[in-house]
Coordinates of C-alpha atoms in Angstrom, one line a residue:
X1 CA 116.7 110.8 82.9
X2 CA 115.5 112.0 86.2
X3 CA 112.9 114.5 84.4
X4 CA 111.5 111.1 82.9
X5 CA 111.7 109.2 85.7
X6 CA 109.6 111.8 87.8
X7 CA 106.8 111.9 85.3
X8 CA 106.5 108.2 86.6
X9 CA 106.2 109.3 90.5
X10 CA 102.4 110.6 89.8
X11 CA 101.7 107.3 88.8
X12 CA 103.4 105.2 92.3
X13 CA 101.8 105.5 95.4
X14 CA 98.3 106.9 97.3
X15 CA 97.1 103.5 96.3
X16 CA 92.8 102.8 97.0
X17 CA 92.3 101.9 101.0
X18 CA 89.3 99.7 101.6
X19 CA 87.2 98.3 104.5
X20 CA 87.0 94.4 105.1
X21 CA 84.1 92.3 106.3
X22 CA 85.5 90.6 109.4
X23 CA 83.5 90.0 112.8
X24 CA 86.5 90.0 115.2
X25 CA 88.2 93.4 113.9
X26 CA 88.1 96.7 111.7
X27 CA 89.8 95.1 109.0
X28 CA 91.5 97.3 106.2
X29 CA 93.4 96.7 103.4
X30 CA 96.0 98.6 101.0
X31 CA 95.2 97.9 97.9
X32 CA 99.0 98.2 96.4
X33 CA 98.6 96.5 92.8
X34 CA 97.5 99.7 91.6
X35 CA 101.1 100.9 91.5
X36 CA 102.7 101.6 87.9
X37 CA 103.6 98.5 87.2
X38 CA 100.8 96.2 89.2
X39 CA 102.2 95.8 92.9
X40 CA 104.5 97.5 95.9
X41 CA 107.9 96.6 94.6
X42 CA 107.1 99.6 92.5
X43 CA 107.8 101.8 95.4
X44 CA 111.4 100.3 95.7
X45 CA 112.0 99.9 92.2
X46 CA 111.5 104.0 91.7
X47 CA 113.8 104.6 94.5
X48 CA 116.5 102.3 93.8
X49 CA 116.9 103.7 90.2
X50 CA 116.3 107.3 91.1
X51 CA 119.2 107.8 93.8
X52 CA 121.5 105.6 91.3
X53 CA 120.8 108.0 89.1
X54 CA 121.0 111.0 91.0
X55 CA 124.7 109.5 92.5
X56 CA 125.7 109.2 88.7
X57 CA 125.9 105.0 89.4
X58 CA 122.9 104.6 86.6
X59 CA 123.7 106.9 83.1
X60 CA 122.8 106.3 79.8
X61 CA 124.5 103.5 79.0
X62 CA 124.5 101.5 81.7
X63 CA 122.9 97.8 82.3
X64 CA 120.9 97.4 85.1
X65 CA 120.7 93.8 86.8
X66 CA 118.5 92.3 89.5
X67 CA 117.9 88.8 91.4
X68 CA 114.1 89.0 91.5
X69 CA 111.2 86.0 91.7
X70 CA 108.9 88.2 89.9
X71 CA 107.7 91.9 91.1
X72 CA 110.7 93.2 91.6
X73 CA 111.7 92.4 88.2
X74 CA 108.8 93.6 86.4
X75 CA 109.0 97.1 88.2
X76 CA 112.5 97.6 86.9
X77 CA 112.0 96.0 83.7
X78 CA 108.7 98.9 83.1
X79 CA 110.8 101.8 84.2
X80 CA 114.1 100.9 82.4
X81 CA 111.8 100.8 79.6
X82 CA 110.5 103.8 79.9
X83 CA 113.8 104.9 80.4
X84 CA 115.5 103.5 77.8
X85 CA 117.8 101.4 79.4
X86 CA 119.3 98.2 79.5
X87 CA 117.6 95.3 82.1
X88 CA 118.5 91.5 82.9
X89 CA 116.6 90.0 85.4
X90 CA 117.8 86.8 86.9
X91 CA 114.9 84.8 88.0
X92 CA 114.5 80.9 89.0
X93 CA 111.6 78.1 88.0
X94 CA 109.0 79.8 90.6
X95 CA 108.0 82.9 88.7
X96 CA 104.7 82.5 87.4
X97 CA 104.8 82.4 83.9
X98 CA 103.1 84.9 83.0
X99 CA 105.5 87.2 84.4
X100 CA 108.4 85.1 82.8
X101 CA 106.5 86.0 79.4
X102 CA 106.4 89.3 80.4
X103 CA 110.2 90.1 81.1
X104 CA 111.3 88.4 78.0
X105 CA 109.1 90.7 76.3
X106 CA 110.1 93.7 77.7
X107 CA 113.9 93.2 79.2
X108 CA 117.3 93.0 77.4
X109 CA 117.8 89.7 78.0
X110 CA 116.6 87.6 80.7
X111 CA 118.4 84.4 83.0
X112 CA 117.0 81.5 84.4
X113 CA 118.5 80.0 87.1
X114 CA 117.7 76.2 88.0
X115 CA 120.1 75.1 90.5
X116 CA 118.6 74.9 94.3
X117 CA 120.9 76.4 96.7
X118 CA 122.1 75.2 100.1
X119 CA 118.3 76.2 101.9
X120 CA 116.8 74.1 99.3
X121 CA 116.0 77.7 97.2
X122 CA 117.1 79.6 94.2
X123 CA 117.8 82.8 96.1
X124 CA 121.6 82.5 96.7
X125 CA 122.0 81.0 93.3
X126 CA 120.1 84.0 92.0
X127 CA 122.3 86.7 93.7
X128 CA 125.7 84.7 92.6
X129 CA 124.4 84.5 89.2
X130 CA 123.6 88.7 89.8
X131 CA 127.2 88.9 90.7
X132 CA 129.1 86.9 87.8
X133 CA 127.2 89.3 85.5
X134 CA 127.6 92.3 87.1
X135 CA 131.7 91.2 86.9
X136 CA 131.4 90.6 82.8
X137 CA 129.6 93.9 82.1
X138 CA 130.8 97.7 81.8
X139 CA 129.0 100.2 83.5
X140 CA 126.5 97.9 85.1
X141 CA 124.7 98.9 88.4
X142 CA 122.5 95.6 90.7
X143 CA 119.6 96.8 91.8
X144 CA 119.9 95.2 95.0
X145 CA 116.5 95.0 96.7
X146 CA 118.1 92.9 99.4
X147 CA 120.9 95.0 101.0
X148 CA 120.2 98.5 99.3
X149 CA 118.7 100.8 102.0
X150 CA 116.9 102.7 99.1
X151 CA 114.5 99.7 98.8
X152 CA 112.8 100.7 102.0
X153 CA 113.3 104.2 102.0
X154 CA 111.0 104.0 98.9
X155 CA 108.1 103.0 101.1
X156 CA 107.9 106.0 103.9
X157 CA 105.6 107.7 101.5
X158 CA 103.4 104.4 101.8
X159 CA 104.2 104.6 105.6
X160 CA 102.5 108.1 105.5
X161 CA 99.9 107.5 103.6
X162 CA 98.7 105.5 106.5
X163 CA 99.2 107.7 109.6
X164 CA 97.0 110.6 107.2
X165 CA 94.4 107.7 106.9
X166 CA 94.0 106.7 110.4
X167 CA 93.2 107.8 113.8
X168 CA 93.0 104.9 115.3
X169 CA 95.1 102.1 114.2
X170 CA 96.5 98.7 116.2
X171 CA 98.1 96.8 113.8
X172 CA 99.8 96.3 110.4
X173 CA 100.3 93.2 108.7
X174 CA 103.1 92.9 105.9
X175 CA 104.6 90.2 104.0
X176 CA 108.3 89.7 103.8
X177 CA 110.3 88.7 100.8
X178 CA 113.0 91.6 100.4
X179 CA 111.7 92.8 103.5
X180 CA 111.9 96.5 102.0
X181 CA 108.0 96.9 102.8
X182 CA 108.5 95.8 106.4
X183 CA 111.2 97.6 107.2
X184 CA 110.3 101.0 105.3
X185 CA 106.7 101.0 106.9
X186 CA 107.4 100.1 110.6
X187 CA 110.6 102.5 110.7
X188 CA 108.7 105.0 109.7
X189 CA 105.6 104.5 111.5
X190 CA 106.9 103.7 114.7
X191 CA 109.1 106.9 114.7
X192 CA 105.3 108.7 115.4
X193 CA 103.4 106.0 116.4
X194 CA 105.2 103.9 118.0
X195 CA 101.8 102.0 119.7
X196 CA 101.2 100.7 116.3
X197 CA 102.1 96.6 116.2
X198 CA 104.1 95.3 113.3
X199 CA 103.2 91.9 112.1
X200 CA 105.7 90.3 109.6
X201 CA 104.1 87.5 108.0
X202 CA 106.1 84.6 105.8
X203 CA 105.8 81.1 104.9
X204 CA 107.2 77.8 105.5
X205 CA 110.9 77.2 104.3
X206 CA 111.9 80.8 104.3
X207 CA 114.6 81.7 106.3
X208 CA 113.9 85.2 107.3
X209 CA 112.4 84.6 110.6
X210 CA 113.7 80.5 110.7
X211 CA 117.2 78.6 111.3
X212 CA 115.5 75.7 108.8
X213 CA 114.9 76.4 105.1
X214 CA 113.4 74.2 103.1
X215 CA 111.9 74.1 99.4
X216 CA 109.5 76.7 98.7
X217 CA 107.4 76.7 95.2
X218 CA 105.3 79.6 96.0
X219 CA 106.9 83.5 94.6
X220 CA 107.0 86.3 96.1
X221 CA 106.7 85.7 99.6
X222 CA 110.2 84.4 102.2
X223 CA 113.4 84.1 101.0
X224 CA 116.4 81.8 101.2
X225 CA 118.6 84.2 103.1
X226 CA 117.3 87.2 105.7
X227 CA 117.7 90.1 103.9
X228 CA 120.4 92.8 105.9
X229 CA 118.1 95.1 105.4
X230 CA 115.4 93.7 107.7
X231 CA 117.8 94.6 110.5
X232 CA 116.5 98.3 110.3
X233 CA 112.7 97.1 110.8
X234 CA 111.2 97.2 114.3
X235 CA 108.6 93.8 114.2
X236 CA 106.2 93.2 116.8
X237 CA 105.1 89.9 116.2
X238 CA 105.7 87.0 113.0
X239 CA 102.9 84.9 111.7
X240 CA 104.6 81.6 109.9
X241 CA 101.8 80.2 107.4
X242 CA 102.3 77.1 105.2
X243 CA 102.5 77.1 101.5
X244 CA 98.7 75.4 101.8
X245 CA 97.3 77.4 104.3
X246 CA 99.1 80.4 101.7
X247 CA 96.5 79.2 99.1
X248 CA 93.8 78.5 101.4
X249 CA 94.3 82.5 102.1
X250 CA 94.1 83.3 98.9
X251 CA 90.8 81.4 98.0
X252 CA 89.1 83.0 101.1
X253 CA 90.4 86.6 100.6
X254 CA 88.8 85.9 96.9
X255 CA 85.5 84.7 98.3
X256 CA 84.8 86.5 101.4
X257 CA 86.4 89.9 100.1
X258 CA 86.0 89.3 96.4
X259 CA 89.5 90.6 96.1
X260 CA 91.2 88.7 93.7
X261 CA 94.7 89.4 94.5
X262 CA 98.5 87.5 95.4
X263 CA 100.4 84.8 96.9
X264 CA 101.2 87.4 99.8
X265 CA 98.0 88.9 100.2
X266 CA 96.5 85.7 101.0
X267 CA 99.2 84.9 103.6
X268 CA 98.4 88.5 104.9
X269 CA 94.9 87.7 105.3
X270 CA 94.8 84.6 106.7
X271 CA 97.3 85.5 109.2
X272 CA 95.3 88.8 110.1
X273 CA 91.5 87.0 110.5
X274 CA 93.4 84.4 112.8
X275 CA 95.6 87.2 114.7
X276 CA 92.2 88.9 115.2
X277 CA 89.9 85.5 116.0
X278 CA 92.3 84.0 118.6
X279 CA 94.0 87.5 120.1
X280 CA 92.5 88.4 122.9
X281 CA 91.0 92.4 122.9
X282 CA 88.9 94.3 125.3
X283 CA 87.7 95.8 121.9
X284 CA 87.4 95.3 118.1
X285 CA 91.2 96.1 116.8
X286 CA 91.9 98.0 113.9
X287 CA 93.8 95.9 111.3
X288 CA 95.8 97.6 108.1
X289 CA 96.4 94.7 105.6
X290 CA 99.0 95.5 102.9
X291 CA 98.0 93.7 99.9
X292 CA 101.3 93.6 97.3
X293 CA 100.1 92.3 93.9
X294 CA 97.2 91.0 92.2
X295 CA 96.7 87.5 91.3
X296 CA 96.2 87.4 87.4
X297 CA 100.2 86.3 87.3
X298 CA 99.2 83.0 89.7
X299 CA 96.3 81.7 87.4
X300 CA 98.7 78.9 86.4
X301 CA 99.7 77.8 90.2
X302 CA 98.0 78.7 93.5
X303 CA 94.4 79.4 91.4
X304 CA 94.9 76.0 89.5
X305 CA 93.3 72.9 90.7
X306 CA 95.5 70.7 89.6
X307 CA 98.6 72.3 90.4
X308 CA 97.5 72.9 94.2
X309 CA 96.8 69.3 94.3
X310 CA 100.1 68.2 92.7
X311 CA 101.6 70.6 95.6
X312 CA 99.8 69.3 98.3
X313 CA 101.4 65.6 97.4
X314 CA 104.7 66.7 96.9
X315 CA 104.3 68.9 100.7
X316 CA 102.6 65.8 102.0
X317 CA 104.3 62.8 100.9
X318 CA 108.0 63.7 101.5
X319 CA 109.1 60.6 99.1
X320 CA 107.9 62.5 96.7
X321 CA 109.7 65.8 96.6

């Protein structure tokens, strides 16, 4: 399986880097949804099941099962697949639909999870749902993106495709969900450059970087428990942007950049043209801007009219959630 699985590798990673338009700062972004299977997670996904593989966890016949609000799963899903192996994804009521179409197409069976937990999210309830399968099956194997350290090992090659593309660079800004981007990138950037700054940038109602959760209906960016692996990343600075001001992102990195791209990438941006507009600079910085996914799979939510607006009453009028 490993033979196979390497014939994938030439088709994950040295993803397209490209200038922005922004007065206040060198602006450049990383244009990661041109990985295998359409975003970063990707990069995780391809580690995770190679060292299972190589440690004899993952064989032939085993099942593979992951908590996942949409990329994660869709990685897996592509290179079990391709692999011919056995995948359930357990996902909850945010996935975009599209990518809930997607997995049931391509997966061995997939679980939907509807129960809020404690925080007021579906992450908990995910990963105990993970768990009472795992239990029932023979010869399964989680692909944990949350406490495996073979999530962010899977992004150092991304981490040195970035010190080979820049002399001068002053900061990085990265989403966290799984925080295996994060951590992968700033542990190994910082162990050559350590000047580099790592932003982490999340939203509202995670708990990553908060004490207070609260209901987020937005994928692939925060989470409903901090990750254990984030402990490994070395973080400058966090930018907290609301599930709005999210969209708002989006909309602007769409018509300023005409880059028509994620939930998380429009967090990112917005949170780097504010860093750069209100930080104060002797000279123009150099900003890296990791963009995770594209935004085809969020045509039904944060690119809908009528969904945004049904969001903004349920975020506005509290009664109402």
């Amino acid at each position: 399986m490993l033979t196979e699985l390497n014939k994938l590798a030439a088709f994950i990673g040295q993803t397209p880097l490209i200038r922005l338009e922004n007065e206040h700062a060198d602006m450049f972004a990383k244009l990661e949804y041109n990985n295998f299977s359409g975003s970063s997670k990707d990069r995780a996904a391809f580690s995770i099941i190679y060292h299972g593989i190589q440690s004899g966890a993952i064989n032939e016949g085993t099942t593979i099962i992951a908590s996942s609000s949409g990329n994660l799963a869709i990685a897996v899903a592509s290179i079990c697949r391709r692999l011919h192996l056995k995948f359930i994804p357990v996902i909850d009521p945010n996935i975009n639909q599209a990518y809930e179409s997607l997995l049931n197409l391509i997966s061995y069976k997939v679980v939907k999870v509807t129960k809020r937990d404690h925080t007021g999210g579906y992450l908990l309830t995910r990963i105990d749902t993970v768990n009472e399968l795992y239990a029932g099956i023979d010869n399964a194997f989680i692909a944990d993106q949350y406490g495996d350290p073979n999530n962010y090992k899977g992004y150092y090659g991304l981490g040195n495709e970035i010190l080979t593309s820049f002399n001068k660079l002053d900061y990085i800004f990265i989403a966290v969900s799984s925080s295996g981007a994060i951590t992968g990138i700033s542990t190994s950037i910082k162990q050559k450059r350590p000047d580099i700054k790592i932003v982490g940038v999340d939203v509202e109602g995670s708990v990553i970087f908060s004490h207070e959760g609260g209901k987020r209906y937005i994928s692939g960016i925060g989470a409903s428990k901090r990750p254990p692996i984030i402990e490994n990343a070395i973080i400058d600075d966090v930018v907290i942007v609301s599930q709005l001001s999210l969209i708002e992102g989006c909309h602007e990195l769409l018509n300023e950049q005409a880059i028509f791209a994620g939930a998380s990438s429009g967090a990112v941006y917005l949170a780097a043209k504010n860093y750069a507009k209100y930080s104060e600079h002797t000279e123009k910085p150099t900003s890296l801007l990791i963009f995770p996914d594209k935004g085809h799979t969020y045509l039904d939510t944060i690119y809908d009219k009528a969904w945004t607006e049904q969001l903004a009453e349920k975020l506005l009028t509290p009664s109402a959630q």
